[in-house]
CSV table of C-alpha atoms in Angstrom, one decimal:
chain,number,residue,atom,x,y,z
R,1018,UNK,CA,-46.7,-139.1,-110.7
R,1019,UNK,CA,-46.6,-141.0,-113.9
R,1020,UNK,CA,-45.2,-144.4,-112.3
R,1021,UNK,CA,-48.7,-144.3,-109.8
R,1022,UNK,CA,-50.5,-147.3,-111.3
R,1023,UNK,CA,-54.1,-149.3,-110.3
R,1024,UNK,CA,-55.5,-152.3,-111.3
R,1025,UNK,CA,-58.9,-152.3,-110.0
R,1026,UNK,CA,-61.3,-155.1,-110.7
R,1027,UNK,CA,-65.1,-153.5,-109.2
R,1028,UNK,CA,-68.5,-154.0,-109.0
R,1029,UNK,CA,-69.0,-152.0,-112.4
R,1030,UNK,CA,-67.4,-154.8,-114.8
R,1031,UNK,CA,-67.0,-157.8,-112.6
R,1032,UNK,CA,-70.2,-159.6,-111.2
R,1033,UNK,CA,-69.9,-159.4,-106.9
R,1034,UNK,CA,-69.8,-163.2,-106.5
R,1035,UNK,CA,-66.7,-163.4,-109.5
R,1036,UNK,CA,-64.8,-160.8,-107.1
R,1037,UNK,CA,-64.4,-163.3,-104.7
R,1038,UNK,CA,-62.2,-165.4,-106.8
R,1039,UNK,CA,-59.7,-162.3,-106.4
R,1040,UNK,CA,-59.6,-161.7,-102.7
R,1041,UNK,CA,-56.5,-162.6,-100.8
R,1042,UNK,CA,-56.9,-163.9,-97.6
R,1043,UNK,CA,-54.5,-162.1,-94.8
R,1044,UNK,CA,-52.3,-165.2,-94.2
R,1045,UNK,CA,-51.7,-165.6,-97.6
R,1046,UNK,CA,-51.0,-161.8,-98.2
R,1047,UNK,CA,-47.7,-161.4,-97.7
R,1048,UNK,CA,-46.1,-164.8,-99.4
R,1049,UNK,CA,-48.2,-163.4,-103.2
R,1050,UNK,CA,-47.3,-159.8,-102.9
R,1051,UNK,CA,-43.0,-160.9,-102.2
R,1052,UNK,CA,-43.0,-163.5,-104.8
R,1053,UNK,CA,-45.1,-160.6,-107.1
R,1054,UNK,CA,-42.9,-157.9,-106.0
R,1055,UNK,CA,-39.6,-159.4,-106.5
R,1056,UNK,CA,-40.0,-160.8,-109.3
R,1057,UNK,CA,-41.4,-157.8,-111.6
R,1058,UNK,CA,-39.3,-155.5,-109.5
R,1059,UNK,CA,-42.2,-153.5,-108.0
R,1060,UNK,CA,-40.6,-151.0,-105.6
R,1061,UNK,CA,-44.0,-150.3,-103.6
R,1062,UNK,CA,-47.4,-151.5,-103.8
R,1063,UNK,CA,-50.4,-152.5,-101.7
R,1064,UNK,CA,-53.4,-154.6,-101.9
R,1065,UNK,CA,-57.2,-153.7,-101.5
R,1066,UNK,CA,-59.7,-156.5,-101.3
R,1067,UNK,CA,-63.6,-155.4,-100.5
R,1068,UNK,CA,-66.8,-157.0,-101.2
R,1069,UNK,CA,-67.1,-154.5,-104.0
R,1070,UNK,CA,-63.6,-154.3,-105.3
R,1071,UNK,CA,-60.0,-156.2,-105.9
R,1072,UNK,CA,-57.5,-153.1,-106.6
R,1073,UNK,CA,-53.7,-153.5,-106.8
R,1074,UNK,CA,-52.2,-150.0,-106.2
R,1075,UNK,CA,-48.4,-149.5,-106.6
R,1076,UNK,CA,-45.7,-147.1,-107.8
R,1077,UNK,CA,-43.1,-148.2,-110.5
R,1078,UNK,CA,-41.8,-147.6,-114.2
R,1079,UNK,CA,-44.4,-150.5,-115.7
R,1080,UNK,CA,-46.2,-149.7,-118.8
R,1081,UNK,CA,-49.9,-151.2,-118.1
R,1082,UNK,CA,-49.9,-153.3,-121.4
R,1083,UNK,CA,-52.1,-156.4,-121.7
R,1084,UNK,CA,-49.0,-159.0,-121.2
R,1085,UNK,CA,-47.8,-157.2,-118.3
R,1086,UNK,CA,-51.0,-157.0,-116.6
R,1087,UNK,CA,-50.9,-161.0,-117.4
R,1088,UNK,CA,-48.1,-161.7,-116.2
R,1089,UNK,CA,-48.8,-159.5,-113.2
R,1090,UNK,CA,-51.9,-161.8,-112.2
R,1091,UNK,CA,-50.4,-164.7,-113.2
R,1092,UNK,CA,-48.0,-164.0,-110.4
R,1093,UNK,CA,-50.3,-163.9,-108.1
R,1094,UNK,CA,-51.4,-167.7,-108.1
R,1095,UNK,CA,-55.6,-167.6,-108.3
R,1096,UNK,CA,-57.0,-170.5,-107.8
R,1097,UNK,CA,-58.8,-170.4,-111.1
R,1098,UNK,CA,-59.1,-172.1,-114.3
R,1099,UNK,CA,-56.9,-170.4,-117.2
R,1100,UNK,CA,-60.1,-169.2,-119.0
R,1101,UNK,CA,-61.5,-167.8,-116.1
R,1102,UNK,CA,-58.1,-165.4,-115.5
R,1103,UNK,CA,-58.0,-164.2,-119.3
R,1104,UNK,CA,-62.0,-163.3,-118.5
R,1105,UNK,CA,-60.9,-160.8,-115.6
R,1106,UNK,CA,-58.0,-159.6,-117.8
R,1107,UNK,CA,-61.0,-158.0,-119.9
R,1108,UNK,CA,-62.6,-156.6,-116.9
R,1109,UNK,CA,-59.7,-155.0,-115.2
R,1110,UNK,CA,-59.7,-150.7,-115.1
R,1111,UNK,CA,-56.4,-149.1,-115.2
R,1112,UNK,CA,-55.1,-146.2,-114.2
R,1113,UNK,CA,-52.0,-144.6,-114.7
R,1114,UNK,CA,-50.6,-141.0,-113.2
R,1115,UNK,CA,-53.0,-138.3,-112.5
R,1116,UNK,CA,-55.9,-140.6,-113.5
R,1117,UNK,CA,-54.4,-142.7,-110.8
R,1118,UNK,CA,-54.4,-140.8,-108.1
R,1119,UNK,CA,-57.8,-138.8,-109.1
R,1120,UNK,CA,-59.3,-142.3,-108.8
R,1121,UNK,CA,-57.7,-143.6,-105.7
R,1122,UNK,CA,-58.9,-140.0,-103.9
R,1123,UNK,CA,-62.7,-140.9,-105.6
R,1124,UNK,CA,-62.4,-144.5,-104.5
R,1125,UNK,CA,-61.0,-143.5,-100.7
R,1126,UNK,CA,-64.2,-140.4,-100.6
R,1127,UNK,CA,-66.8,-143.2,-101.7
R,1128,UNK,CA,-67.7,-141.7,-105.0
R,1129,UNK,CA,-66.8,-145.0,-107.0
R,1130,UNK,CA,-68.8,-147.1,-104.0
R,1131,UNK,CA,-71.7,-149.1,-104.2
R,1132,UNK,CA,-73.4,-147.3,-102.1
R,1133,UNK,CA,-72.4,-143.6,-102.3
R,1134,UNK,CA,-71.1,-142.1,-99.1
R,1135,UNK,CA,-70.7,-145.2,-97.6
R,1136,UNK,CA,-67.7,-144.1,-95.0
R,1137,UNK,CA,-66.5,-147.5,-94.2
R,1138,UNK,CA,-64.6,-147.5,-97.9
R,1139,UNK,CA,-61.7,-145.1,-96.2
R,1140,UNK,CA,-61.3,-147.4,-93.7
R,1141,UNK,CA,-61.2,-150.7,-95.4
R,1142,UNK,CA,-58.2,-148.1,-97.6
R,1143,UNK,CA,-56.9,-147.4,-94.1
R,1144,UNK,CA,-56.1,-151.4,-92.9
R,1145,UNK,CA,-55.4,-152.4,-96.5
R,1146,UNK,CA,-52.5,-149.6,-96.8
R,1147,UNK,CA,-51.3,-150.8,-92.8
R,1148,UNK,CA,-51.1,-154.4,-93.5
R,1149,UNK,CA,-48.9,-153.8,-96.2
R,1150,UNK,CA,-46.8,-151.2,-94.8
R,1151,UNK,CA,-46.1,-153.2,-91.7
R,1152,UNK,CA,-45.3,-155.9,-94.2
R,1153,UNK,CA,-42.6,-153.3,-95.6
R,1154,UNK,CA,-44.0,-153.4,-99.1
R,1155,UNK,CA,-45.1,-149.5,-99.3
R,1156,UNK,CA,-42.1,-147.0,-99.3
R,1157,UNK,CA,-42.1,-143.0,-99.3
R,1158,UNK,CA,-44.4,-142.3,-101.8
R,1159,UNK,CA,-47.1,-144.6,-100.6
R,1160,UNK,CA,-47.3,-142.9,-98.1
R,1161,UNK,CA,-47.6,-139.4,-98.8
R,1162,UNK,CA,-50.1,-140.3,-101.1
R,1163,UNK,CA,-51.9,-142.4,-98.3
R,1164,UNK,CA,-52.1,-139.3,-96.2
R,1165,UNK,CA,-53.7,-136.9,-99.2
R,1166,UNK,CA,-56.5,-139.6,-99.5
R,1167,UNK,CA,-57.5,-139.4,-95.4
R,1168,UNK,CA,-57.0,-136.0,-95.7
R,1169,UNK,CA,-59.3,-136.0,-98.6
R,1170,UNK,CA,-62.0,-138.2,-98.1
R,1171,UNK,CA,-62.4,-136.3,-94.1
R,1172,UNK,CA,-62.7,-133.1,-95.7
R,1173,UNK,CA,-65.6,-134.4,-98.5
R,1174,UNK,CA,-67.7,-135.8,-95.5
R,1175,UNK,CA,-67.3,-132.8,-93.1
R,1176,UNK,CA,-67.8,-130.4,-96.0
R,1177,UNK,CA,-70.3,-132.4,-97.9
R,1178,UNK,CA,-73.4,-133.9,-97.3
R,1179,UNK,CA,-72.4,-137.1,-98.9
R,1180,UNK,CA,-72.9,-139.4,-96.1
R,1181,UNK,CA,-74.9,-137.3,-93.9
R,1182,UNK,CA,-78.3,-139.1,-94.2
R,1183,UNK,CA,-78.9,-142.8,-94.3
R,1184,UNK,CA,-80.2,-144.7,-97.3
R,1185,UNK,CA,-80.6,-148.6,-95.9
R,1186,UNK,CA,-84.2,-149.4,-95.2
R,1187,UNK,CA,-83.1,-150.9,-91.8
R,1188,UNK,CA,-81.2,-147.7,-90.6
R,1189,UNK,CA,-84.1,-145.7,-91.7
R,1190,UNK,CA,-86.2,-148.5,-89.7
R,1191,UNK,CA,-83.8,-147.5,-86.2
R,1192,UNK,CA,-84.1,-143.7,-87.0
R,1193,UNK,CA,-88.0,-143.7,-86.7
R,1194,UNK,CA,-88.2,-146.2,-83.7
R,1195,UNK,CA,-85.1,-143.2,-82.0
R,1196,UNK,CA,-87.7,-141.0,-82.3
R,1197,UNK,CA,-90.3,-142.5,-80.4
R,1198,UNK,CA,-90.5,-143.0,-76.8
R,1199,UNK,CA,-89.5,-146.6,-75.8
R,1200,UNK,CA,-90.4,-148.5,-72.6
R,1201,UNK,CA,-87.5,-149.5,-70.9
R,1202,UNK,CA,-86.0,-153.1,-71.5
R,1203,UNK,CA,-88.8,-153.4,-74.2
R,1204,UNK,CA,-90.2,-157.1,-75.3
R,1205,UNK,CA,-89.2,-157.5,-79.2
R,1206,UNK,CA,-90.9,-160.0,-81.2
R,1207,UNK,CA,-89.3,-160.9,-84.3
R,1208,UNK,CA,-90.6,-163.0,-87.0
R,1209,UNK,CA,-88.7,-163.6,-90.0
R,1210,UNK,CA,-84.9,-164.7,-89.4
R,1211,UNK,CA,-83.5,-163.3,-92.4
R,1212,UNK,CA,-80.5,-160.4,-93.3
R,1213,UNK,CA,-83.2,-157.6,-92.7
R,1214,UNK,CA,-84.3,-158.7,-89.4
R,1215,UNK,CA,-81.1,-159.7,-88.7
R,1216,UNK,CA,-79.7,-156.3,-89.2
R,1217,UNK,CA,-82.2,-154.6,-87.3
R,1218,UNK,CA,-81.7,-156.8,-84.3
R,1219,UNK,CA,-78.2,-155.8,-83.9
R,1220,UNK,CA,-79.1,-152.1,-84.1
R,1221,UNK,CA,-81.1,-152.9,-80.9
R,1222,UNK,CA,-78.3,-155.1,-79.5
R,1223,UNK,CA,-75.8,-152.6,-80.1
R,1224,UNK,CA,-78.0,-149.5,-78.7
R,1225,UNK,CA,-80.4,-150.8,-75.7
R,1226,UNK,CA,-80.9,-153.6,-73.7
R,1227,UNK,CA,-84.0,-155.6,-74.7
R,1228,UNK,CA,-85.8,-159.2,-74.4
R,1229,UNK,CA,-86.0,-160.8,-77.9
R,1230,UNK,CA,-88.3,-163.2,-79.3
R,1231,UNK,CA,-87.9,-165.0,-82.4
R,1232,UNK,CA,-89.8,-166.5,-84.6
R,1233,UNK,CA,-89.5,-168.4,-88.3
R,1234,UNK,CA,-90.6,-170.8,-90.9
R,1235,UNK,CA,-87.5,-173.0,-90.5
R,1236,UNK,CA,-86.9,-173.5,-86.8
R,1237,UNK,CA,-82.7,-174.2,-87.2
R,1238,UNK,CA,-82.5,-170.1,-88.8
R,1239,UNK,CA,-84.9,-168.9,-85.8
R,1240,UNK,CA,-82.1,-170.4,-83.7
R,1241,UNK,CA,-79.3,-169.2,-85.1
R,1242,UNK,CA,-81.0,-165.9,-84.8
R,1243,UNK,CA,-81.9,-166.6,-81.1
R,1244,UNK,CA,-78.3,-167.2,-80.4
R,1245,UNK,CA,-76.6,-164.2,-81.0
R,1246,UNK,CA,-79.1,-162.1,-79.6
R,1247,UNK,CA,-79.7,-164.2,-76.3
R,1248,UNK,CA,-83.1,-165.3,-77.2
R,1249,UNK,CA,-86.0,-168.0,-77.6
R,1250,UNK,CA,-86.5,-169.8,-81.0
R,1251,UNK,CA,-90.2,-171.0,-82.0
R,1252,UNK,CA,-91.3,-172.2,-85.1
R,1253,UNK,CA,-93.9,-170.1,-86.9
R,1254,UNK,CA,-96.1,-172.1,-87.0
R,1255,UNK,CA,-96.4,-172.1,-83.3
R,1256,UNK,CA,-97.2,-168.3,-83.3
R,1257,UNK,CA,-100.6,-168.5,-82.1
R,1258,UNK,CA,-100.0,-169.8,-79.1
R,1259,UNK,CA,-97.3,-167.0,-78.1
R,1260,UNK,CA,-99.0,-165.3,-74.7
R,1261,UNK,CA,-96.4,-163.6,-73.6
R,1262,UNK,CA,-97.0,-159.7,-74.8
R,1263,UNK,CA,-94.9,-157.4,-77.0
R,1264,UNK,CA,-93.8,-153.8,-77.1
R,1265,UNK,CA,-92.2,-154.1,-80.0
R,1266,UNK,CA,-92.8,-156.9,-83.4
R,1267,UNK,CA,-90.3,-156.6,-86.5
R,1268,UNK,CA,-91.3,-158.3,-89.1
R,1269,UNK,CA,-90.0,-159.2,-92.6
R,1270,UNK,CA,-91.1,-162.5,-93.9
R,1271,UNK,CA,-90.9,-163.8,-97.8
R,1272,UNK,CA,-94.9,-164.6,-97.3
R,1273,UNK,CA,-96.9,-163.7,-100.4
R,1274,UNK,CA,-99.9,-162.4,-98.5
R,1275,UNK,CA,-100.1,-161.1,-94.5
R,1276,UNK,CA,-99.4,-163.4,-92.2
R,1277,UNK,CA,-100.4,-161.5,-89.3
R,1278,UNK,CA,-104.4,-160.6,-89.4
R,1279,UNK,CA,-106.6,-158.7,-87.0
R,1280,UNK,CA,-107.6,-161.8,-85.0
R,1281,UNK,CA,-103.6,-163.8,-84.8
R,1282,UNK,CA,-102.9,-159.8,-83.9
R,1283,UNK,CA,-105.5,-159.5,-80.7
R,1284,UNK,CA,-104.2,-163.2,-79.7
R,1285,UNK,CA,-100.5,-161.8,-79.6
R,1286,UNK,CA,-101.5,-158.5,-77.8
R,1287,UNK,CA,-102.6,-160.7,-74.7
R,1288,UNK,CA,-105.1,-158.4,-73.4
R,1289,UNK,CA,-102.6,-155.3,-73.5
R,1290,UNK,CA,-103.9,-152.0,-74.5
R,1291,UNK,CA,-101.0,-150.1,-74.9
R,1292,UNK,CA,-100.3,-148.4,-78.3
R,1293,UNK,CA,-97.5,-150.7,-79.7
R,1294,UNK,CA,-94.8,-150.6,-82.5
R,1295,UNK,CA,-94.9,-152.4,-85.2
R,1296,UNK,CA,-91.8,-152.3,-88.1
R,1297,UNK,CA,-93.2,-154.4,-90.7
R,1298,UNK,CA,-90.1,-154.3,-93.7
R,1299,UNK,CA,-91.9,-156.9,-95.6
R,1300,UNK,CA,-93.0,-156.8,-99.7
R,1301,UNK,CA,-95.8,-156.9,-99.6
R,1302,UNK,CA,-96.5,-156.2,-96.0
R,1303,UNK,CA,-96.9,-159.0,-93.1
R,1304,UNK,CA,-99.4,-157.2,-91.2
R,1305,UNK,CA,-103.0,-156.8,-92.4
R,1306,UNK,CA,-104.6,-153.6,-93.0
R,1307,UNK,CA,-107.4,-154.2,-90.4
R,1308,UNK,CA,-104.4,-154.7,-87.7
R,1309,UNK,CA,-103.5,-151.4,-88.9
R,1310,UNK,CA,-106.5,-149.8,-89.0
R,1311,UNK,CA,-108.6,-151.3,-85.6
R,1312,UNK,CA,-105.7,-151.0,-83.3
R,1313,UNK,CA,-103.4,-147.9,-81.4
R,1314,UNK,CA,-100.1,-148.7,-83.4
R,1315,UNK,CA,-96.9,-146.3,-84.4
R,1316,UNK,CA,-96.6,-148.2,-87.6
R,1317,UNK,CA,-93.2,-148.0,-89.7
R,1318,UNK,CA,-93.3,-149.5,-92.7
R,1319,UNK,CA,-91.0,-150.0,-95.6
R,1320,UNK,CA,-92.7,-148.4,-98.7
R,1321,UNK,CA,-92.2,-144.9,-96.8
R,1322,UNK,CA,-88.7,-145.5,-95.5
R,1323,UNK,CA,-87.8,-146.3,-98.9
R,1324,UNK,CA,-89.2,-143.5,-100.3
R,1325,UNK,CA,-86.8,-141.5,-97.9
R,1326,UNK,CA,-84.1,-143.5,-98.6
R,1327,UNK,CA,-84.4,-142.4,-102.5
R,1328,UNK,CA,-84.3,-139.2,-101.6
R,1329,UNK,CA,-81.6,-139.6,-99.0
R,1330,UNK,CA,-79.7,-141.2,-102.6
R,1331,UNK,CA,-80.8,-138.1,-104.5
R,1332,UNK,CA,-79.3,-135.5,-102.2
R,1333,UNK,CA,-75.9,-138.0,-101.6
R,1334,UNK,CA,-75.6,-138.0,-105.3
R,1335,UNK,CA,-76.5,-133.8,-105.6
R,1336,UNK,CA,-73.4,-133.7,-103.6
R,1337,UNK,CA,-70.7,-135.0,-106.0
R,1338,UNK,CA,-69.7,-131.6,-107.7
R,1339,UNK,CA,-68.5,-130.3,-104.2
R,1340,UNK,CA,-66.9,-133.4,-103.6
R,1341,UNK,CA,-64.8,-133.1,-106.9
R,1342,UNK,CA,-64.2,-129.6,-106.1
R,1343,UNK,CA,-62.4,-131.1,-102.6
R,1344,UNK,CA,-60.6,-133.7,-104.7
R,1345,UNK,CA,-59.4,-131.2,-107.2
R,1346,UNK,CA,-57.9,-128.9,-104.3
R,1347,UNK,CA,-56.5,-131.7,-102.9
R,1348,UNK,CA,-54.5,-132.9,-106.2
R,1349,UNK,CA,-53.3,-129.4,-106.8
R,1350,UNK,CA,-52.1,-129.5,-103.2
R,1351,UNK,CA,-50.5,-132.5,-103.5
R,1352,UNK,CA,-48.7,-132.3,-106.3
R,1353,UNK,CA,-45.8,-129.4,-105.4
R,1354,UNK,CA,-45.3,-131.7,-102.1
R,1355,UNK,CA,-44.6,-134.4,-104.3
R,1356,UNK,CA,-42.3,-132.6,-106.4
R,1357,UNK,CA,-40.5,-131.3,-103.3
R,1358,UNK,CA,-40.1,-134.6,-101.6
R,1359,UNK,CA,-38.7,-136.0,-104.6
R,1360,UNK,CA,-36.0,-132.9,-104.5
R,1361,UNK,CA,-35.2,-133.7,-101.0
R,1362,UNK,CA,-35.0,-137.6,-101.9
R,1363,UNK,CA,-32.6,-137.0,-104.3
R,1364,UNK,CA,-30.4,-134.5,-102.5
R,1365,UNK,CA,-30.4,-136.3,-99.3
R,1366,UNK,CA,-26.4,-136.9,-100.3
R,1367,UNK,CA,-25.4,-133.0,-100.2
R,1368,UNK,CA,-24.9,-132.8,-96.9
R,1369,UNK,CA,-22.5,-135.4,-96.6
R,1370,UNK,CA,-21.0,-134.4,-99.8
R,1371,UNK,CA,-19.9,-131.2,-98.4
R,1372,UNK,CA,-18.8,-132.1,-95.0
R,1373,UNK,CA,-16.3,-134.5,-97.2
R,1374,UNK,CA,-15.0,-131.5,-99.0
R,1375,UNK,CA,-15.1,-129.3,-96.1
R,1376,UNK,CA,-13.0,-131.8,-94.2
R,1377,UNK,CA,-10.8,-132.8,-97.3
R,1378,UNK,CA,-9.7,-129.0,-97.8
R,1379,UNK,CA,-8.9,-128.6,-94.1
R,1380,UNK,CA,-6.9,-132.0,-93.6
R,1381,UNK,CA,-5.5,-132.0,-97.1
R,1382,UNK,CA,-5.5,-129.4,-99.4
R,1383,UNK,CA,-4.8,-126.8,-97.4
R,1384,UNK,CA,-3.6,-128.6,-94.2
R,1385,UNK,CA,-0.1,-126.4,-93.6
R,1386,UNK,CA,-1.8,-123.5,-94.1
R,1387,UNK,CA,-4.4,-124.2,-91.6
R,1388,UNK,CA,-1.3,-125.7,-89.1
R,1389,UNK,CA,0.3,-122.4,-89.2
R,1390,UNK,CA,-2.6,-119.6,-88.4
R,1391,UNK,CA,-2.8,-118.7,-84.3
R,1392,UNK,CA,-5.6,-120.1,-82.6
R,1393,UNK,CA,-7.4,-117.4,-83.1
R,1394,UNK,CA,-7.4,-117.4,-86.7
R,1395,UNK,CA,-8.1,-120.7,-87.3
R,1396,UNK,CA,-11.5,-120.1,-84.8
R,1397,UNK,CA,-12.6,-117.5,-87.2
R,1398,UNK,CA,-11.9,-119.7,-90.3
R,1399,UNK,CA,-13.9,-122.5,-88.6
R,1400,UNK,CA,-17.1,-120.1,-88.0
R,1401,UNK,CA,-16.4,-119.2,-92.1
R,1402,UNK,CA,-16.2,-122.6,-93.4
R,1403,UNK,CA,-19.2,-123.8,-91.0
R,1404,UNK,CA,-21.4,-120.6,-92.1
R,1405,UNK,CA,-20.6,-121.5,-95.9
R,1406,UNK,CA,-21.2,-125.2,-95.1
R,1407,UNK,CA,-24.6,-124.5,-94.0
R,1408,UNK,CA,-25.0,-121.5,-97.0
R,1409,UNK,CA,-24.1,-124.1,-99.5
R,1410,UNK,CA,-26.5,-126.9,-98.0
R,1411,UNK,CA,-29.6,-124.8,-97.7
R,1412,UNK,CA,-29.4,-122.7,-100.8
R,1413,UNK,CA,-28.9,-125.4,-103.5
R,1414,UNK,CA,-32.1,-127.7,-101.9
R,1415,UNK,CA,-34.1,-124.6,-101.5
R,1416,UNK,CA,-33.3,-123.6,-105.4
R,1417,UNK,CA,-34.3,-126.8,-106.6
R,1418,UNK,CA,-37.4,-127.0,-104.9
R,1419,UNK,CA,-38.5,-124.0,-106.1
R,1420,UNK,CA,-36.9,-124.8,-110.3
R,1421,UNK,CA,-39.1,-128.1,-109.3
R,1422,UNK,CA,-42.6,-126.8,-107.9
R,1423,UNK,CA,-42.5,-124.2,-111.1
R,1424,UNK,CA,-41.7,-126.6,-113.9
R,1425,UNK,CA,-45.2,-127.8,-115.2
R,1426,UNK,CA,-45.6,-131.4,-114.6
R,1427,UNK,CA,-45.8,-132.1,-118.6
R,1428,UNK,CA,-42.8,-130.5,-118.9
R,1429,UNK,CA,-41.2,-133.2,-116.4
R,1430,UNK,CA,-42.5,-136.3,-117.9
């Protein structure tokens, strides 16, 4: 385990912009990690690049000094200034061994994530680890180690409550409007073009077929809205003069004070009198308290869907001791099959070795002896030899397997 070895460059000491000085871009993938490979003589390694982390994982005999780890970016051609590098030399976390792995199996469960039981870390791991096996730069141990972290991180969210219940204010948003009961193909006003609304609008997308509206400050962003979700652009400004009716208005504008008031709300109603939705995700909130207050509305806003999502956070976070337990299992699991695979890497030669000394001894050694027995004779001696052959490739292998798995791993390194 001791030649396991991260360098991890995260959200916790390198600011999220600064990260994307690090990432490697796929066509450029390959070409840095054979010219870093070959020339520090990495045996295996692969390359994970999020939003939220840079991590170099590989196996080899390195000591993680502070000129290696130079030399090791250096290698790896960024496309920035000298001063900048030696900054992210101060910012790197390594890990070596045990503290390796323990971090790679937090890392893979979403324990070291942004957001905490955010699933979608295991399979960024996932295509990372493929890329570069297809590439042929992981080897055996890779990928053992690649299997113990999905095993791991799908027995921490089956077994845990980690990622069970959501903690974005727009997947909150969806999972109040679910439980309501939804005309079919409703009409859904937006206004407000921005990442909130923008999310939200693909939940529906995704989900249910529905006619979108869209509506902005600065017509070009209300268009580029409107084109993804099949939709009419207006300026805001224009608002008033929307007659078309609603079932459904999201809103989430940067306005300092409502922008939608009783008598703007009664012009966009049309003369319905159904009991509408209204998902306002604004701070402060777009729609006045009159609307709110003189009108039938199922009114979801974002103070109380954030106050879930805290506790949502709370419970994901109540959850990490069970989680550890899984990852503690999991190491102590992992590390006799590593120790065994290491035995059968290393005696993969015996076999052959003894079929040469079987065959040497029959054709030479004692080749006249052999000539002269009946056919009988030598039938018998060849059942022998072959049970002895086989004795004397299974018992050795099976020995040191078991000398292996019950030498302490301190004792080893």
């Amino acid at each position: 385990m001791k030649n396991l070895k991260v360098l991890a460059f995260t959200h916790k000491h390198v600011e999220l912009k600064d990260l994307g000085n690090l990432v490697i871009c796929n066509e450029d993938l390959e070409s840095r990690l054979i010219n870093l490979k070959h020339s520090l003589d990495i045996p295996e390694i692969f390359y994970i690049g999020t939003c939220n982390r840079v991590e170099f994982v590989f196996y080899g005999a390195h000591e993680l000094t502070n000129e290696f780890i130079a030399e090791f970016m250096g290698k790896l051609n960024f496309c920035v200034p000298q001063e900048r590098l030696q900054c992210y030399l101060g910012q790197v976390n390594k890990y070596e061994g045990m503290d390796a792995l323990h971090h790679l199996l937090r890392m893979s469960c979403s324990l070291e994530s942004l957001v905490v039981g955010e699933k979608e870390i295991l399979a960024q791991v996932r295509r990372a680890y493929d890329r570069c096996r297809e590439a042929g730069f992981t080897g055996d141990f890779l990928r053992l180690m690649m299997d113990r972290l999905v095993k791991t991180a799908k027995e921490v969210y089956t077994y845990t409550k980690i990622s069970r219940n959501p903690i974005s204010v727009v997947s909150l948003a969806y999972r109040k409007l679910r439980e309501l009961k939804l005309v079919e193909n409703p009409r859904i006003l937006i206004i407000g073009s921005g990442e909130t609304n923008q999310n939200l609008a693909k939940y529906f997308q995704k989900n249910q077929k529905a006619k979108f509206i869209v509506f902005n400050r600065t017509l070009e962003n209300a268009k580029a809205l409107a084109e993804e979700l099949n939709a009419e652009a207006h300026p805001l400004a224009e608002i008033g003069a929307y007659k078309e009716g609603f079932d459904i208005l999201i809103t989430c504008t940067g306005a300092p004070t409502s922008i939608i008031d009783n008598s703007l709300y009664q012009s966009l109603l049309n003369g319905e009198t159904d009991k509408k939705i209204i998902i306002d995700l604004a701070v402060p909130n777009d729609i006045d308290a009159e609307v709110i207050k003189n009108n039938p509305i199922h009114y979801i806003e974002v103070s109380s869907l954030q106050a879930i999502a805290e506790k949502n956070i709370q419970e994901r976070y109540n959850e990490l001791d069970s989680a550890e337990k899984i990852i503690q299992d999991n190491i102590q699991e992992f590390l006799p099959l590593i120790k065994q695979r290491r035995v059968e890497v290393a005696m993969r030669e015996v076999p052959e070795k003894i079929k040469e000394i079987k065959s040497f001894a029959l054709n030479e050694v004692f080749a006249q002896e052999v000539q002269a027995l009946t056919p009988e004779a030598r039938e018998v001696l060849e059942k022998v030899i072959n049970y002895m052959e086989k004795k004397y490739i299974k018992v050795p292998m099976v020995m040191a397997k078991e000398i292996l798995v019950k030498t302490p791993e301190t004792e080893k390194n």
